[in-house]
XYZ file of N, CA and C in Angstrom:
291
model
N -5.181 -22.900 -30.049
C -3.929 -23.280 -28.559
C -5.425 -23.331 -27.263
N -5.381 -24.185 -26.557
C -5.940 -24.531 -25.795
C -5.043 -23.779 -24.293
N -6.272 -23.681 -23.533
C -5.106 -22.889 -22.877
C -5.507 -22.297 -20.775
N -4.684 -22.453 -19.849
C -5.297 -22.332 -18.798
C -5.068 -21.589 -18.246
N -5.703 -20.368 -16.962
C -6.192 -19.322 -16.513
C -6.238 -20.311 -15.040
N -5.895 -18.999 -14.911
C -6.312 -19.577 -12.741
C -6.743 -19.206 -12.120
N -7.875 -20.147 -11.913
C -8.797 -19.837 -11.804
C -9.114 -19.453 -10.012
N -8.801 -20.088 -9.805
C -8.300 -20.342 -7.530
C -7.661 -19.757 -7.329
N -6.335 -18.964 -6.891
C -5.447 -19.507 -5.570
C -6.400 -18.806 -4.099
N -5.714 -20.370 -3.310
C -6.179 -20.437 -2.085
C -5.492 -20.572 -1.442
N -5.259 -20.032 0.012
C -4.232 -20.401 1.195
C -5.003 -20.929 2.029
N -3.715 -22.350 2.893
C -4.475 -22.623 3.567
C -3.521 -22.216 4.531
N -4.595 -22.906 5.800
C -4.307 -22.939 7.572
C -2.498 -22.634 7.621
N -1.808 -23.870 7.010
C -0.811 -24.380 7.242
C 0.534 -23.380 5.945
N -0.165 -21.942 4.851
C 0.527 -21.458 4.821
C 0.530 -22.764 2.406
N 0.332 -23.569 2.446
C 0.106 -24.420 1.270
C -0.583 -23.173 1.014
N -0.352 -23.512 -0.625
C -0.597 -22.068 -1.433
C -1.741 -23.273 -3.203
N -2.845 -23.255 -2.431
C -4.032 -24.445 -4.331
C -4.338 -23.149 -4.837
N -3.980 -23.975 -5.956
C -4.601 -22.991 -7.211
C -4.611 -23.964 -8.227
N -6.263 -23.606 -8.318
C -7.298 -24.271 -9.483
C -7.157 -23.385 -10.588
N -7.169 -23.800 -12.445
C -6.891 -23.355 -12.978
C -7.432 -24.046 -14.154
N -8.641 -22.985 -15.271
C -9.691 -23.171 -15.753
C -8.784 -23.943 -16.698
N -9.466 -24.514 -17.429
C -8.623 -25.598 -19.085
C -9.303 -25.260 -20.149
N -9.060 -24.136 -20.764
C -10.007 -23.458 -21.888
C -9.653 -24.341 -23.208
N -10.944 -24.116 -23.818
C -10.631 -24.865 -25.332
C -10.516 -23.658 -26.298
N -10.186 -23.712 -27.322
C -9.486 -22.325 -28.547
C -10.828 -21.581 -29.117
N -11.995 -22.037 -28.600
C -13.309 -21.082 -29.288
C -13.367 -20.281 -27.517
N -12.640 -21.123 -26.626
C -13.039 -20.411 -25.198
C -13.773 -20.827 -24.521
N -14.737 -22.092 -24.702
C -15.115 -22.735 -23.757
C -14.597 -23.473 -23.048
N -14.937 -23.377 -21.380
C -15.111 -24.827 -20.180
C -14.462 -25.769 -20.324
N -12.490 -26.905 -20.539
C -13.324 -27.344 -20.836
C -13.270 -28.915 -19.680
N -12.506 -28.577 -18.797
C -11.887 -28.776 -17.011
C -11.909 -27.764 -16.292
N -10.519 -28.872 -15.320
C -9.810 -28.379 -14.069
C -8.758 -28.886 -14.412
N -7.029 -28.628 -13.535
C -6.429 -28.643 -13.916
C -6.017 -28.094 -12.039
N -5.585 -28.592 -10.845
C -4.530 -28.778 -9.857
C -3.772 -28.534 -9.026
N -3.013 -27.891 -8.463
C -1.322 -28.103 -7.776
C -1.225 -27.307 -7.259
N -0.704 -27.476 -6.436
C -0.995 -27.120 -4.664
C 0.908 -27.108 -4.359
N 1.959 -24.956 -3.840
C 2.379 -25.795 -3.529
C 3.390 -25.234 -2.179
N 3.602 -25.878 -1.158
C 4.128 -26.631 0.259
C 4.479 -24.646 0.762
N 5.078 -23.881 1.637
C 5.157 -23.184 1.858
C 6.522 -23.424 1.145
N 7.889 -22.654 0.234
C 8.777 -21.687 0.457
C 9.377 -22.835 -1.121
N 7.734 -23.359 -2.005
C 8.403 -23.895 -2.535
C 8.879 -22.393 -3.790
N 9.634 -23.780 -5.219
C 10.436 -22.653 -5.984
C 8.586 -22.216 -6.658
N 8.702 -21.549 -6.812
C 7.419 -21.570 -7.747
C 7.434 -21.848 -9.452
N 8.830 -20.645 -9.174
C 8.883 -20.745 -11.205
C 9.616 -22.333 -11.514
N 9.661 -22.807 -10.570
C 9.908 -23.963 -10.756
C 8.597 -25.014 -11.025
N 7.864 -25.005 -10.085
C 6.904 -24.844 -10.249
C 5.735 -25.177 -10.996
N 5.601 -23.606 -11.650
C 4.921 -23.385 -12.814
C 5.922 -24.198 -14.252
N 7.667 -23.921 -13.992
C 7.414 -24.757 -15.267
C 6.790 -26.368 -15.772
N 6.728 -26.505 -14.845
C 6.456 -28.770 -14.244
C 5.221 -28.367 -14.976
N 3.888 -27.959 -13.749
C 2.604 -27.696 -14.511
C 2.513 -26.748 -16.194
N 3.265 -26.459 -16.725
C 3.339 -25.652 -18.236
C 4.960 -27.018 -19.036
N 4.716 -27.526 -19.006
C 4.864 -29.065 -19.426
C 4.349 -29.557 -19.222
N 4.212 -30.485 -19.012
C 2.678 -30.939 -17.953
C 1.819 -31.023 -19.200
N 0.670 -29.578 -18.857
C -0.108 -29.832 -20.032
C 0.073 -29.188 -21.586
N 1.887 -29.113 -21.394
C 2.181 -28.638 -23.613
C 1.600 -30.380 -23.199
N 1.432 -31.680 -22.836
C 1.285 -32.573 -24.151
C 0.361 -32.731 -23.729
N -0.696 -31.954 -23.223
C -2.569 -31.611 -23.846
C -2.497 -30.780 -25.307
N -1.159 -29.937 -25.149
C -1.805 -29.281 -26.651
C -2.480 -27.517 -25.624
N -1.181 -27.134 -24.417
C -2.726 -26.202 -24.022
C -1.523 -25.498 -23.755
N -1.426 -24.507 -24.360
C -0.308 -22.587 -24.533
C -0.418 -22.362 -22.328
N 1.482 -21.884 -22.063
C 1.562 -22.016 -20.936
C 0.812 -20.746 -20.091
N 0.139 -21.167 -18.860
C 0.258 -20.147 -17.674
C 0.508 -19.006 -17.908
N -0.732 -17.581 -18.501
C 0.397 -16.589 -19.258
C 1.265 -15.721 -18.005
N 2.021 -14.903 -18.118
C 2.519 -14.294 -17.378
C 1.902 -13.281 -16.195
N 0.997 -12.956 -16.698
C 0.588 -12.184 -15.513
C -0.498 -12.434 -14.647
N -0.628 -14.603 -15.312
C -0.565 -15.355 -13.712
C 0.014 -15.527 -13.068
N 1.132 -15.187 -13.067
C 2.644 -16.075 -12.501
C 2.992 -14.709 -11.522
N 3.197 -13.279 -12.148
C 2.699 -12.364 -11.667
C 1.899 -12.354 -10.205
N 1.153 -12.419 -10.476
C -0.698 -12.818 -9.952
C -0.595 -14.085 -8.647
N 0.431 -15.251 -9.265
C 0.492 -16.927 -8.053
C 1.859 -16.027 -7.303
N 2.969 -15.385 -7.389
C 4.180 -15.035 -6.677
C 3.859 -14.235 -5.788
N 3.325 -13.508 -6.461
C 3.064 -12.213 -4.821
C 1.738 -12.907 -4.204
N 1.057 -13.850 -3.740
C 0.645 -14.769 -3.534
C 1.301 -14.821 -1.939
N 2.239 -16.043 -3.338
C 3.363 -16.760 -2.085
C 4.073 -16.245 -1.051
N 4.305 -15.114 -2.020
C 5.565 -13.893 -1.077
C 4.937 -13.260 -0.545
N 3.502 -12.973 -0.022
C 2.379 -12.467 0.745
C 2.599 -13.800 2.344
N 1.910 -14.478 1.358
C 2.458 -15.901 2.541
C 3.042 -16.502 3.399
N 3.475 -16.436 2.835
C 5.316 -17.023 2.907
C 5.619 -16.531 4.085
N 5.747 -15.367 4.268
C 6.086 -14.899 5.822
C 7.428 -15.947 6.797
N 8.216 -15.274 7.145
C 9.528 -16.650 7.791
C 8.619 -17.479 9.153
N 7.566 -17.111 8.895
C 7.202 -17.097 10.844
C 6.428 -19.201 9.981
N 5.772 -17.931 9.064
C 5.103 -19.643 8.282
C 5.822 -20.441 7.586
N 6.901 -20.625 6.898
C 7.603 -20.944 6.771
C 8.406 -21.917 7.489
N 8.315 -21.515 8.461
C 9.014 -21.948 10.138
C 8.055 -22.875 10.169
N 7.530 -22.419 11.055
C 6.237 -23.885 11.235
C 5.985 -24.339 10.567
N 4.762 -24.524 8.999
C 5.495 -25.642 8.831
C 6.698 -26.264 8.325
N 7.743 -26.821 8.437
C 8.582 -26.687 9.046
C 9.070 -27.772 9.747
N 8.754 -26.981 11.187
C 8.220 -27.712 12.050
C 6.987 -28.776 12.668
N 6.262 -28.447 11.608
C 4.716 -29.228 11.721
C 6.025 -30.854 10.757
N 6.055 -30.612 9.340
C 6.977 -31.512 8.771
C 7.365 -32.376 9.879
N 8.532 -31.741 10.439
C 9.475 -32.640 11.343
C 8.396 -33.037 12.610
N 7.541 -33.268 13.193
C 7.586 -34.044 14.045
C 6.402 -35.013 13.742
N 5.902 -34.048 12.162
C 5.079 -35.392 11.985
C 6.011 -36.818 11.197
N 7.421 -36.493 10.835
C 8.575 -37.442 10.419
C 8.947 -38.435 11.833
N 8.351 -37.506 12.543
C 9.413 -38.337 13.902
C 7.511 -38.461 14.816
N 6.886 -39.249 14.135
C 5.472 -39.752 14.778
C 5.614 -41.067 13.790
């Protein structure tokens, strides 16, 4: 079965987490990449479930538990209360422009 492997997790200046996953063939060859973005305070498990459901339609296995643990740790470290508040305030200001 084809697999997804988290290759890169990037934290942007506003706290958004950008995730790049390698799409691997059953032989271990790189097929391409899939990306997803998590905004501050996003439900991480729900986002992972959405990615897994989408990629299952293309016969990919779920993101490994080890990769989910790593992603969760990075999100929890990046999303301090002040980062979440600043992000939410910026979104409110952008909505009022």
